[in-house]
């Protein structure tokens, strides 16, 4: 498995630009946000050899990604995707609670980003005061996110809220990682880092170090809990005196009240490590997925159409959760950079995700309603495409590296078209016309478009693409020689471009 340092650096630099200029990233795409977050996390894992501003704060870069322009639309899309797939919505009263929490986290992210920038630019004479303000905001932000977490874990809506929870966990764990990495420079004592921040991080990530016999269990001591309480109280007083944002201070006061009520608690789910929680809730949700015939009207009433639709809905659920939760969870234990990411974790974040079946039938799909697709190693890249088509798609074959793969369908029907991809050319999207047969096929790459191949006799034109991912496989569900002959369904595999 490789890693695209240039792409990761480009994305992380855009996030840095947003955090330092105040001009937010302009993306309305949930999958694009996930790609930005993965690029930023790669900085924390030392996958990217960077220096300077990119190293100053992981959470600030995370914040630029998860709170872009129109962030409300992004956070709404996170739960709406899952709600549609499990046919169950978060109750309006609880959704209002979550929206309030998200707004509070965004206010804290903006304030923390501002003080980090001020600290980095501070003159020698002003450094101590900016250091104190930075500590206050860091402790306050931690208190706010700890207080918010349980609302995203409410059992009745845990599945629908899981992608939102994952981004809250991204914030929480990157705040802890920043404190561990930069705490001494920020003025924290080594004892506070080792007895509070580090054990909390280890417990929440179930990291290898946390499982060692000599590792301290996380229990917030009265000494350090008192320090956090006093610092937050002083921050509230200083903020009121300085005229800081009332919305920001309101979140601090609420978090302070929670700390007073539960001084020793990490959260109301103190026994849940974040990666384990994400994986458990993801699996629970797979059993709730329901196919909606309105999502595939062109073939829903045809033989094999319902079968394809049900399988496609499960694939969409898996893809949604991989991009918006599972990938992050694999890398959380390594955010401090103190331990290298395991080969298993790296293999998992490079896993293939699927779109489809589009069309009819679900023969040979590597997943079911009860079992996710297996995680397999990445093979050679696609270097060529052979298509046979006339009125419909008669057959198709992909070339991987120097070798042609399996030929799907008829090797004699239709007219043959052969495409040889250039070096570093990647198929990032496919359009398919579908009805009784697959009747049209078009490939988009990062350089050009190939096709369309086949006729125009289709009931719907479907797009198969995932932002930040490239095509790595293609499978035909069935081919029939009955008039009209042709391929009847297809599903496609994609892997992340960051790890190409």
Tab-separated table of C-alpha atoms in Angstrom:
chain	number	residue	atom	x	y	z
A	1	UNK	CA	0.000	0.000	0.000
A	2	UNK	CA	1.311	3.415	-0.940
A	3	UNK	CA	0.510	6.887	0.275
A	4	UNK	CA	-0.014	9.995	-1.836
A	5	UNK	CA	2.026	12.575	0.080
A	6	UNK	CA	1.369	15.278	-2.509
A	7	UNK	CA	-2.427	14.913	-2.292
A	8	UNK	CA	-2.408	14.759	1.517
A	9	UNK	CA	-0.209	17.850	1.761
A	10	UNK	CA	-2.399	19.725	-0.714
A	11	UNK	CA	-5.572	18.959	1.267
A	12	UNK	CA	-4.008	19.690	4.662
A	13	UNK	CA	-2.579	22.960	3.357
A	14	UNK	CA	-6.061	24.017	2.213
A	15	UNK	CA	-7.357	23.260	5.710
A	16	UNK	CA	-4.497	25.289	7.182
A	17	UNK	CA	-5.313	28.196	4.888
A	18	UNK	CA	-8.935	28.118	6.036
A	19	UNK	CA	-7.894	28.088	9.696
A	20	UNK	CA	-5.433	30.970	9.397
A	21	UNK	CA	-7.386	33.260	7.061
A	22	UNK	CA	-10.881	32.667	8.400
A	23	UNK	CA	-12.095	31.920	4.861
A	24	UNK	CA	-13.833	28.588	5.313
A	25	UNK	CA	-13.497	25.629	2.972
A	26	UNK	CA	-16.265	25.734	0.392
A	27	UNK	CA	-17.530	22.169	0.157
A	28	UNK	CA	-21.017	20.777	0.445
A	29	UNK	CA	-19.844	17.203	0.025
A	30	UNK	CA	-19.751	14.936	3.096
A	31	UNK	CA	-17.253	12.620	1.387
A	32	UNK	CA	-14.957	15.554	0.577
A	33	UNK	CA	-15.008	16.500	4.262
A	34	UNK	CA	-14.011	12.937	5.136
A	35	UNK	CA	-11.096	13.141	2.692
A	36	UNK	CA	-9.899	16.398	4.271
A	37	UNK	CA	-10.072	14.828	7.738
A	38	UNK	CA	-8.114	11.765	6.624
A	39	UNK	CA	-5.452	14.012	5.085
A	40	UNK	CA	-5.169	15.985	8.327
A	41	UNK	CA	-4.991	12.809	10.409
A	42	UNK	CA	-2.145	11.634	8.179
A	43	UNK	CA	-0.192	14.674	9.399
A	44	UNK	CA	-0.682	13.536	12.985
A	45	UNK	CA	0.480	10.043	12.049
A	46	UNK	CA	3.675	11.412	10.495
A	47	UNK	CA	2.748	9.987	7.080
A	48	UNK	CA	3.561	13.400	5.639
A	49	UNK	CA	6.985	15.001	6.263
A	50	UNK	CA	5.869	18.552	7.082
A	51	UNK	CA	7.233	21.389	9.160
A	52	UNK	CA	5.994	24.731	10.396
A	53	UNK	CA	2.338	25.739	10.786
A	54	UNK	CA	0.922	22.325	9.804
A	55	UNK	CA	2.402	20.930	13.023
A	56	UNK	CA	1.056	23.551	15.430
A	57	UNK	CA	-2.387	22.066	16.139
A	58	UNK	CA	-4.119	18.964	14.842
A	59	UNK	CA	-7.547	19.966	16.148
A	60	UNK	CA	-7.416	23.332	14.357
A	61	UNK	CA	-6.944	21.540	11.022
A	62	UNK	CA	-9.683	19.038	11.927
A	63	UNK	CA	-11.937	21.994	12.698
A	64	UNK	CA	-11.340	23.583	9.315
A	65	UNK	CA	-12.479	20.316	7.711
A	66	UNK	CA	-15.554	19.524	9.826
A	67	UNK	CA	-16.841	23.112	10.045
A	68	UNK	CA	-16.597	24.346	6.438
A	69	UNK	CA	-18.782	26.919	4.756
A	70	UNK	CA	-22.419	25.823	5.156
A	71	UNK	CA	-21.375	23.445	7.941
A	72	UNK	CA	-25.000	22.992	9.021
A	73	UNK	CA	-25.741	21.329	5.673
A	74	UNK	CA	-22.766	19.001	6.144
A	75	UNK	CA	-23.794	17.911	9.643
A	76	UNK	CA	-27.402	17.448	8.507
A	77	UNK	CA	-26.256	15.277	5.613
A	78	UNK	CA	-24.275	13.087	8.015
A	79	UNK	CA	-27.391	11.850	9.782
A	80	UNK	CA	-29.843	12.169	6.870
A	81	UNK	CA	-27.902	9.646	4.769
A	82	UNK	CA	-28.150	7.029	7.494
A	83	UNK	CA	-31.746	7.893	8.368
A	84	UNK	CA	-32.735	7.208	4.763
A	85	UNK	CA	-30.974	3.838	4.704
A	86	UNK	CA	-32.447	2.568	7.995
A	87	UNK	CA	-35.811	4.288	7.396
A	88	UNK	CA	-35.817	5.889	10.836
A	89	UNK	CA	-35.215	9.516	11.772
A	90	UNK	CA	-33.780	11.085	14.888
A	91	UNK	CA	-36.677	12.541	16.873
A	92	UNK	CA	-37.032	16.275	16.371
A	93	UNK	CA	-36.582	17.090	20.055
A	94	UNK	CA	-33.266	15.225	20.171
A	95	UNK	CA	-32.148	16.626	16.834
A	96	UNK	CA	-32.551	20.104	18.325
A	97	UNK	CA	-30.295	19.036	21.198
A	98	UNK	CA	-27.650	17.772	18.774
A	99	UNK	CA	-27.848	20.930	16.685
A	100	UNK	CA	-27.259	22.978	19.828
A	101	UNK	CA	-24.256	20.835	20.710
A	102	UNK	CA	-22.819	21.165	17.198
A	103	UNK	CA	-23.275	24.935	17.285
A	104	UNK	CA	-21.453	25.055	20.617
A	105	UNK	CA	-18.595	22.942	19.302
A	106	UNK	CA	-18.279	25.198	16.262
A	107	UNK	CA	-18.140	28.304	18.490
A	108	UNK	CA	-15.396	26.698	20.558
A	109	UNK	CA	-13.505	25.604	17.452
A	110	UNK	CA	-13.549	29.138	16.057
A	111	UNK	CA	-12.387	30.593	19.371
A	112	UNK	CA	-9.669	27.978	19.865
A	113	UNK	CA	-8.426	28.447	16.304
A	114	UNK	CA	-8.185	32.181	16.898
A	115	UNK	CA	-6.166	31.831	20.116
A	116	UNK	CA	-3.824	29.254	18.548
A	117	UNK	CA	-3.129	31.692	15.714
A	118	UNK	CA	-2.607	34.536	18.213
A	119	UNK	CA	-0.260	32.387	20.276
A	120	UNK	CA	1.782	31.408	17.221
A	121	UNK	CA	2.141	35.087	16.218
A	122	UNK	CA	2.671	36.510	19.718
A	123	UNK	CA	5.743	38.581	20.480
A	124	UNK	CA	8.074	37.495	23.267
A	125	UNK	CA	6.592	40.073	25.634
A	126	UNK	CA	3.031	38.857	24.989
A	127	UNK	CA	3.769	35.126	24.820
A	128	UNK	CA	3.016	34.308	28.463
A	129	UNK	CA	-0.405	35.960	28.390
A	130	UNK	CA	-1.309	34.250	25.098
A	131	UNK	CA	-0.098	30.958	26.560
A	132	UNK	CA	-2.468	31.374	29.508
A	133	UNK	CA	-5.399	32.189	27.202
A	134	UNK	CA	-4.569	29.154	25.071
A	135	UNK	CA	-4.597	26.845	28.112
A	136	UNK	CA	-7.929	28.286	29.220
A	137	UNK	CA	-9.505	27.703	25.821
A	138	UNK	CA	-8.022	24.208	25.549
A	139	UNK	CA	-9.369	23.115	28.927
A	140	UNK	CA	-12.725	24.781	28.244
A	141	UNK	CA	-13.017	23.148	24.816
A	142	UNK	CA	-12.204	19.746	26.322
A	143	UNK	CA	-14.875	20.262	28.970
A	144	UNK	CA	-17.442	21.236	26.335
A	145	UNK	CA	-16.758	18.235	24.116
A	146	UNK	CA	-16.775	15.816	27.074
A	147	UNK	CA	-20.157	17.190	28.050
A	148	UNK	CA	-21.476	16.872	24.481
A	149	UNK	CA	-20.397	13.304	23.703
A	150	UNK	CA	-23.216	11.421	25.500
A	151	UNK	CA	-25.898	13.216	23.496
A	152	UNK	CA	-24.433	11.717	20.313
A	153	UNK	CA	-24.527	8.245	21.898
A	154	UNK	CA	-28.194	8.139	22.910
A	155	UNK	CA	-29.075	4.502	22.319
A	156	UNK	CA	-32.331	5.047	20.407
A	157	UNK	CA	-30.538	7.071	17.720
A	158	UNK	CA	-26.979	5.772	17.999
A	159	UNK	CA	-26.927	4.369	14.454
A	160	UNK	CA	-28.301	7.503	12.789
A	161	UNK	CA	-25.963	9.750	14.795
A	162	UNK	CA	-22.821	7.626	14.359
A	163	UNK	CA	-21.164	9.771	11.621
A	164	UNK	CA	-21.815	12.876	13.739
A	165	UNK	CA	-20.394	11.137	16.799
A	166	UNK	CA	-17.280	10.223	14.800
A	167	UNK	CA	-16.555	13.875	14.029
A	168	UNK	CA	-17.131	14.842	17.670
A	169	UNK	CA	-14.673	12.094	18.606
A	170	UNK	CA	-12.226	13.482	16.014
A	171	UNK	CA	-12.393	16.798	17.867
A	172	UNK	CA	-12.106	15.247	21.340
A	173	UNK	CA	-9.156	13.001	20.538
A	174	UNK	CA	-7.260	15.626	18.548
A	175	UNK	CA	-7.662	18.060	21.468
A	176	UNK	CA	-6.102	15.447	23.737
A	177	UNK	CA	-3.377	14.667	21.193
A	178	UNK	CA	-2.527	18.368	20.894
A	179	UNK	CA	-2.300	18.657	24.668
A	180	UNK	CA	0.008	15.656	24.849
A	181	UNK	CA	2.210	16.895	21.996
A	182	UNK	CA	2.334	20.613	22.795
A	183	UNK	CA	1.274	20.779	26.437
A	184	UNK	CA	4.709	21.569	27.849
A	185	UNK	CA	5.093	24.461	25.412
A	186	UNK	CA	1.606	25.648	26.370
A	187	UNK	CA	2.538	25.694	30.049
A	188	UNK	CA	1.005	22.439	31.311
A	189	UNK	CA	2.964	20.447	33.859
A	190	UNK	CA	4.316	17.052	32.882
A	191	UNK	CA	2.231	15.568	35.690
A	192	UNK	CA	-0.993	16.984	34.217
A	193	UNK	CA	-0.142	15.597	30.787
A	194	UNK	CA	0.872	12.173	32.118
A	195	UNK	CA	-1.861	11.814	34.734
A	196	UNK	CA	-4.824	13.378	32.912
A	197	UNK	CA	-4.469	13.942	29.173
A	198	UNK	CA	-2.505	10.833	28.239
A	199	UNK	CA	-4.548	8.309	30.286
A	200	UNK	CA	-7.799	9.792	28.962
A	201	UNK	CA	-6.539	9.465	25.398
A	202	UNK	CA	-5.418	5.887	25.973
A	203	UNK	CA	-8.694	4.877	27.571
A	204	UNK	CA	-10.831	6.422	24.842
A	205	UNK	CA	-8.795	4.881	22.029
A	206	UNK	CA	-8.146	1.493	23.659
A	207	UNK	CA	-4.582	1.990	22.479
A	208	UNK	CA	-1.965	-0.691	22.910
A	209	UNK	CA	-0.284	1.275	25.674
A	210	UNK	CA	-3.572	1.432	27.595
A	211	UNK	CA	-3.758	-2.345	27.667
A	212	UNK	CA	-0.282	-2.853	29.099
A	213	UNK	CA	-0.296	-3.984	32.721
A	214	UNK	CA	1.802	-1.071	33.919
A	215	UNK	CA	-0.338	1.545	32.186
A	216	UNK	CA	-2.345	3.751	34.539
A	217	UNK	CA	-6.104	3.481	34.318
A	218	UNK	CA	-7.773	6.806	33.724
A	219	UNK	CA	-9.336	8.245	36.819
A	220	UNK	CA	-9.419	12.012	36.965
A	221	UNK	CA	-7.605	12.840	40.202
A	222	UNK	CA	-9.029	15.431	42.537
A	223	UNK	CA	-5.813	17.419	42.091
A	224	UNK	CA	-5.966	17.642	38.304
A	225	UNK	CA	-9.757	17.706	38.192
A	226	UNK	CA	-9.549	20.666	40.533
A	227	UNK	CA	-7.002	22.335	38.269
A	228	UNK	CA	-9.308	21.983	35.270
A	229	UNK	CA	-12.284	23.235	37.264
A	230	UNK	CA	-10.354	26.266	38.540
A	231	UNK	CA	-8.959	27.040	35.089
A	232	UNK	CA	-12.397	26.849	33.485
A	233	UNK	CA	-13.914	29.023	36.222
A	234	UNK	CA	-11.172	31.611	35.727
A	235	UNK	CA	-11.644	31.445	31.949
A	236	UNK	CA	-15.342	32.232	32.351
A	237	UNK	CA	-14.549	35.209	34.591
A	238	UNK	CA	-11.845	36.480	32.235
A	239	UNK	CA	-14.139	36.006	29.256
A	240	UNK	CA	-16.951	37.977	30.833
A	241	UNK	CA	-14.568	40.777	31.782
A	242	UNK	CA	-13.088	40.887	28.277
A	243	UNK	CA	-16.444	40.720	26.496
A	244	UNK	CA	-15.870	37.364	24.815
A	245	UNK	CA	-18.723	35.806	22.849
A	246	UNK	CA	-21.799	35.167	25.032
A	247	UNK	CA	-22.539	32.021	22.992
A	248	UNK	CA	-19.051	30.699	23.725
A	249	UNK	CA	-19.261	31.505	27.430
A	250	UNK	CA	-22.676	29.819	27.649
A	251	UNK	CA	-21.104	26.536	26.503
A	252	UNK	CA	-18.356	26.927	29.093
A	253	UNK	CA	-20.848	27.553	31.886
A	254	UNK	CA	-22.851	24.470	30.914
A	255	UNK	CA	-19.690	22.360	30.842
A	256	UNK	CA	-18.619	23.814	34.200
A	257	UNK	CA	-21.956	22.781	35.705
A	258	UNK	CA	-21.445	19.241	34.371
A	259	UNK	CA	-17.953	19.115	35.873
A	260	UNK	CA	-19.256	20.199	39.267
A	261	UNK	CA	-22.020	17.595	39.111
A	262	UNK	CA	-19.702	14.780	37.937
A	263	UNK	CA	-16.150	15.760	38.917
A	264	UNK	CA	-14.622	12.302	38.450
A	265	UNK	CA	-16.426	11.280	35.276
A	266	UNK	CA	-14.763	11.132	31.893
A	267	UNK	CA	-18.230	11.095	30.360
A	268	UNK	CA	-21.493	9.395	31.085
A	269	UNK	CA	-20.204	6.533	28.959
A	270	UNK	CA	-16.821	6.300	30.644
A	271	UNK	CA	-16.483	2.583	29.858
A	272	UNK	CA	-16.884	2.966	26.070
A	273	UNK	CA	-13.715	3.284	24.041
A	274	UNK	CA	-14.416	5.198	20.861
A	275	UNK	CA	-13.153	2.705	18.215
A	276	UNK	CA	-15.051	-0.163	19.842
A	277	UNK	CA	-18.206	1.923	20.091
A	278	UNK	CA	-18.047	2.911	16.406
A	279	UNK	CA	-17.595	-0.675	15.231
A	280	UNK	CA	-20.377	-2.024	17.452
A	281	UNK	CA	-22.929	0.594	16.404
A	282	UNK	CA	-21.975	0.196	12.728
A	283	UNK	CA	-22.666	-3.548	12.895
A	284	UNK	CA	-25.932	-2.962	14.738
A	285	UNK	CA	-27.062	-0.630	11.978
A	286	UNK	CA	-26.370	-3.101	9.156
A	287	UNK	CA	-29.287	-5.193	10.376
A	288	UNK	CA	-31.601	-2.190	10.121
A	289	UNK	CA	-30.900	-1.277	6.474
A	290	UNK	CA	-33.973	-1.201	4.242
A	291	UNK	CA	-34.053	-0.778	0.480
A	292	UNK	CA	-36.368	1.892	-0.893
A	293	UNK	CA	-37.717	1.030	-4.390
A	294	UNK	CA	-37.831	4.760	-5.155
A	295	UNK	CA	-34.022	4.683	-5.153
A	296	UNK	CA	-33.953	2.272	-8.101
A	297	UNK	CA	-37.258	2.774	-9.989
A	298	UNK	CA	-35.863	1.760	-13.389
A	299	UNK	CA	-35.437	-1.882	-12.403
A	300	UNK	CA	-37.318	-2.256	-9.103
A	301	UNK	CA	-40.207	-4.182	-10.671
A	302	UNK	CA	-38.107	-6.389	-12.951
A	303	UNK	CA	-36.837	-9.855	-12.132
A	304	UNK	CA	-33.705	-9.479	-10.033
A	305	UNK	CA	-34.368	-5.792	-9.420
A	306	UNK	CA	-35.465	-6.098	-5.807
A	307	UNK	CA	-32.499	-8.362	-5.077
A	308	UNK	CA	-30.097	-5.788	-6.535
A	309	UNK	CA	-31.764	-2.913	-4.689
A	310	UNK	CA	-31.503	-4.590	-1.295
A	311	UNK	CA	-27.847	-5.427	-1.836
A	312	UNK	CA	-27.089	-1.903	-3.089
A	313	UNK	CA	-28.653	-0.341	0.011
A	314	UNK	CA	-26.403	-2.403	2.292
A	315	UNK	CA	-23.372	-1.444	0.175
A	316	UNK	CA	-24.312	2.226	0.468
A	317	UNK	CA	-24.626	1.889	4.249
A	318	UNK	CA	-21.211	0.218	4.451
A	319	UNK	CA	-19.611	2.901	2.280
A	320	UNK	CA	-21.207	5.710	4.287
A	321	UNK	CA	-19.959	4.288	7.576
A	322	UNK	CA	-16.472	3.466	6.268
A	323	UNK	CA	-15.910	7.004	5.008
A	324	UNK	CA	-17.596	8.880	7.871
A	325	UNK	CA	-16.717	6.747	10.897
A	326	UNK	CA	-14.783	3.482	10.531
A	327	UNK	CA	-11.724	4.932	8.780
A	328	UNK	CA	-11.259	7.511	11.539
A	329	UNK	CA	-11.715	4.875	14.243
A	330	UNK	CA	-8.899	2.762	12.804
A	331	UNK	CA	-6.419	5.630	13.206
A	332	UNK	CA	-7.557	7.231	16.478
A	333	UNK	CA	-5.136	5.243	18.677
A	334	UNK	CA	-2.177	6.712	16.773
A	335	UNK	CA	-3.015	10.432	16.746
A	336	UNK	CA	-0.309	11.388	19.230
A	337	UNK	CA	2.346	10.035	16.878
A	338	UNK	CA	3.952	8.097	19.733
A	339	UNK	CA	3.106	4.710	18.218
A	340	UNK	CA	3.143	3.876	14.518
A	341	UNK	CA	-0.138	2.794	12.940
A	342	UNK	CA	-0.421	-0.991	12.751
A	343	UNK	CA	-0.365	-2.798	9.419
A	344	UNK	CA	-3.905	-4.015	10.152
A	345	UNK	CA	-5.175	-0.454	10.667
A	346	UNK	CA	-3.539	0.721	7.439
A	347	UNK	CA	-4.999	-2.222	5.536
A	348	UNK	CA	-8.449	-1.410	6.912
A	349	UNK	CA	-8.407	2.270	5.908
A	350	UNK	CA	-7.438	1.165	2.393
A	351	UNK	CA	-10.373	-1.256	2.211
A	352	UNK	CA	-12.446	-1.459	-0.948
A	353	UNK	CA	-15.969	-0.043	-0.781
A	354	UNK	CA	-18.699	-0.777	-3.282
A	355	UNK	CA	-21.405	0.933	-5.318
A	356	UNK	CA	-24.292	-1.125	-6.664
A	357	UNK	CA	-25.490	-3.470	-7.940
A	358	UNK	CA	-26.887	-1.127	-10.570
A	359	UNK	CA	-29.397	-2.986	-12.722
A	360	UNK	CA	-30.581	-6.503	-11.921
A	361	UNK	CA	-29.459	-9.341	-9.654
A	362	UNK	CA	-26.780	-9.469	-6.972
A	363	UNK	CA	-24.794	-12.536	-7.982
A	364	UNK	CA	-21.244	-12.712	-6.594
A	365	UNK	CA	-21.445	-9.620	-4.360
A	366	UNK	CA	-18.904	-10.163	-1.533
A	367	UNK	CA	-21.248	-8.893	1.193
A	368	UNK	CA	-24.616	-9.827	2.653
A	369	UNK	CA	-27.132	-8.334	5.060
A	370	UNK	CA	-25.288	-10.059	7.907
A	371	UNK	CA	-21.635	-9.886	6.789
A	372	UNK	CA	-19.597	-6.902	5.538
A	373	UNK	CA	-17.302	-7.447	2.555
A	374	UNK	CA	-13.906	-8.871	3.516
A	375	UNK	CA	-10.946	-6.504	3.737
A	376	UNK	CA	-8.530	-7.481	0.977
A	377	UNK	CA	-5.111	-6.118	-0.062
A	378	UNK	CA	-4.988	-3.561	-2.863
A	379	UNK	CA	-4.007	-5.020	-6.228
A	380	UNK	CA	-2.394	-3.430	-9.268
A	381	UNK	CA	-4.056	-0.263	-10.612
A	382	UNK	CA	-6.429	-0.319	-13.567
A	383	UNK	CA	-4.408	0.388	-16.717
A	384	UNK	CA	-6.839	-0.547	-19.477
A	385	UNK	CA	-10.507	-1.107	-20.295
A	386	UNK	CA	-12.022	-3.339	-22.999
A	387	UNK	CA	-15.722	-2.869	-23.753
A	388	UNK	CA	-18.002	-4.697	-26.176
A	389	UNK	CA	-21.259	-2.865	-26.796
A	390	UNK	CA	-23.870	-1.998	-29.376
A	391	UNK	CA	-27.427	-1.374	-28.169
A	392	UNK	CA	-26.478	-2.741	-24.757
A	393	UNK	CA	-23.310	-3.587	-22.867
A	394	UNK	CA	-22.320	-7.027	-24.154
A	395	UNK	CA	-19.067	-7.493	-22.264
A	396	UNK	CA	-16.293	-5.769	-20.333
A	397	UNK	CA	-12.770	-6.508	-19.136
A	398	UNK	CA	-10.332	-4.492	-17.027
A	399	UNK	CA	-6.552	-4.568	-17.223
A	400	UNK	CA	-4.627	-4.459	-13.937
A	401	UNK	CA	-0.968	-3.505	-14.274
A	402	UNK	CA	0.312	-5.632	-17.162
A	403	UNK	CA	-2.392	-8.304	-17.031
A	404	UNK	CA	-5.977	-8.443	-18.220
A	405	UNK	CA	-8.492	-9.612	-15.657
A	406	UNK	CA	-11.634	-11.680	-16.095
A	407	UNK	CA	-13.797	-11.002	-19.137
A	408	UNK	CA	-17.400	-10.447	-18.099
A	409	UNK	CA	-20.201	-11.189	-20.583
A	410	UNK	CA	-19.902	-11.963	-24.294
A	411	UNK	CA	-16.532	-11.843	-26.066
A	412	UNK	CA	-18.194	-11.724	-29.497
A	413	UNK	CA	-21.286	-9.526	-29.182
A	414	UNK	CA	-21.291	-5.834	-30.047
A	415	UNK	CA	-18.390	-3.683	-31.177
A	416	UNK	CA	-15.071	-3.745	-29.318
A	417	UNK	CA	-13.520	-0.618	-27.787
A	418	UNK	CA	-10.147	-0.647	-26.018
A	419	UNK	CA	-8.807	2.135	-23.791
A	420	UNK	CA	-5.254	2.299	-22.453
A	421	UNK	CA	-4.969	4.615	-19.463
A	422	UNK	CA	-2.004	6.963	-19.152
A	423	UNK	CA	0.435	6.868	-16.253
A	424	UNK	CA	-1.227	8.247	-13.094
A	425	UNK	CA	-4.634	8.270	-14.804
A	426	UNK	CA	-7.395	7.110	-12.469
A	427	UNK	CA	-11.041	6.319	-13.157
A	428	UNK	CA	-12.893	8.395	-10.563
A	429	UNK	CA	-16.454	7.945	-11.809
A	430	UNK	CA	-18.663	5.756	-13.979
A	431	UNK	CA	-22.064	6.523	-15.526
A	432	UNK	CA	-24.345	3.657	-16.441
A	433	UNK	CA	-27.638	3.513	-18.305
A	434	UNK	CA	-29.779	0.733	-16.870
A	435	UNK	CA	-33.141	-0.911	-17.423
A	436	UNK	CA	-33.711	-4.500	-18.489
A	437	UNK	CA	-30.057	-4.515	-19.548
A	438	UNK	CA	-27.069	-2.226	-19.006
A	439	UNK	CA	-27.403	-0.126	-22.127
A	440	UNK	CA	-24.761	2.585	-21.795
A	441	UNK	CA	-21.406	2.986	-20.081
A	442	UNK	CA	-19.148	6.028	-19.656
A	443	UNK	CA	-15.884	6.372	-17.704
A	444	UNK	CA	-14.648	9.629	-16.140
A	445	UNK	CA	-10.955	9.877	-15.225
A	446	UNK	CA	-8.827	12.596	-13.671
A	447	UNK	CA	-7.709	13.448	-17.215
A	448	UNK	CA	-10.613	12.861	-19.635
A	449	UNK	CA	-13.822	10.933	-20.395
A	450	UNK	CA	-14.157	7.635	-22.304
A	451	UNK	CA	-17.455	6.728	-23.939
A	452	UNK	CA	-20.344	6.551	-23.919
A	453	UNK	CA	-20.398	2.933	-25.079
A	454	UNK	CA	-23.712	1.317	-26.004
A	455	UNK	CA	-27.073	2.723	-26.998
A	456	UNK	CA	-29.307	5.245	-25.331
A	457	UNK	CA	-32.209	2.915	-24.550
A	458	UNK	CA	-32.174	3.153	-20.770
A	459	UNK	CA	-34.676	4.117	-18.115
A	460	UNK	CA	-32.181	5.799	-15.811
A	461	UNK	CA	-28.615	7.091	-15.963
A	462	UNK	CA	-26.839	6.341	-12.696
A	463	UNK	CA	-23.522	7.766	-11.486
A	464	UNK	CA	-21.084	5.660	-9.506
A	465	UNK	CA	-18.464	7.869	-7.884
A	466	UNK	CA	-17.136	8.581	-4.389
A	467	UNK	CA	-15.211	11.787	-3.697
A	468	UNK	CA	-11.596	10.959	-2.896
A	469	UNK	CA	-11.829	7.403	-4.248
A	470	UNK	CA	-10.822	5.736	-7.510
A	471	UNK	CA	-12.222	2.696	-9.318
A	472	UNK	CA	-10.380	-0.534	-8.490
A	473	UNK	CA	-12.757	-3.282	-9.673
A	474	UNK	CA	-15.910	-3.986	-11.674
A	475	UNK	CA	-18.150	-7.053	-11.653
A	476	UNK	CA	-21.121	-8.091	-13.795
A	477	UNK	CA	-23.935	-9.769	-11.847
A	478	UNK	CA	-25.390	-11.674	-14.823
A	479	UNK	CA	-25.222	-11.854	-18.613
A	480	UNK	CA	-28.088	-13.182	-20.710
A	481	UNK	CA	-28.162	-14.222	-24.342
A	482	UNK	CA	-31.938	-13.883	-24.469
A	483	UNK	CA	-33.108	-11.122	-26.799
A	484	UNK	CA	-32.046	-8.446	-26.207
A	485	UNK	CA	-28.718	-9.977	-25.108
A	486	UNK	CA	-26.391	-8.192	-22.725
A	487	UNK	CA	-25.136	-7.632	-19.196
A	488	UNK	CA	-27.963	-7.256	-16.686
A	489	UNK	CA	-26.303	-5.703	-13.649
A	490	UNK	CA	-22.996	-4.379	-12.347
A	491	UNK	CA	-21.327	-3.436	-9.084
A	492	UNK	CA	-18.096	-1.489	-8.724
A	493	UNK	CA	-15.299	-1.307	-6.160
A	494	UNK	CA	-13.459	1.864	-5.119
A	495	UNK	CA	-10.425	2.551	-2.899
A	496	UNK	CA	-9.096	5.818	-1.388
A	497	UNK	CA	-6.810	7.915	-3.565
A	498	UNK	CA	-4.795	8.929	-0.493
A	499	UNK	CA	-3.480	5.381	-0.200
A	500	UNK	CA	-2.961	4.680	-3.897
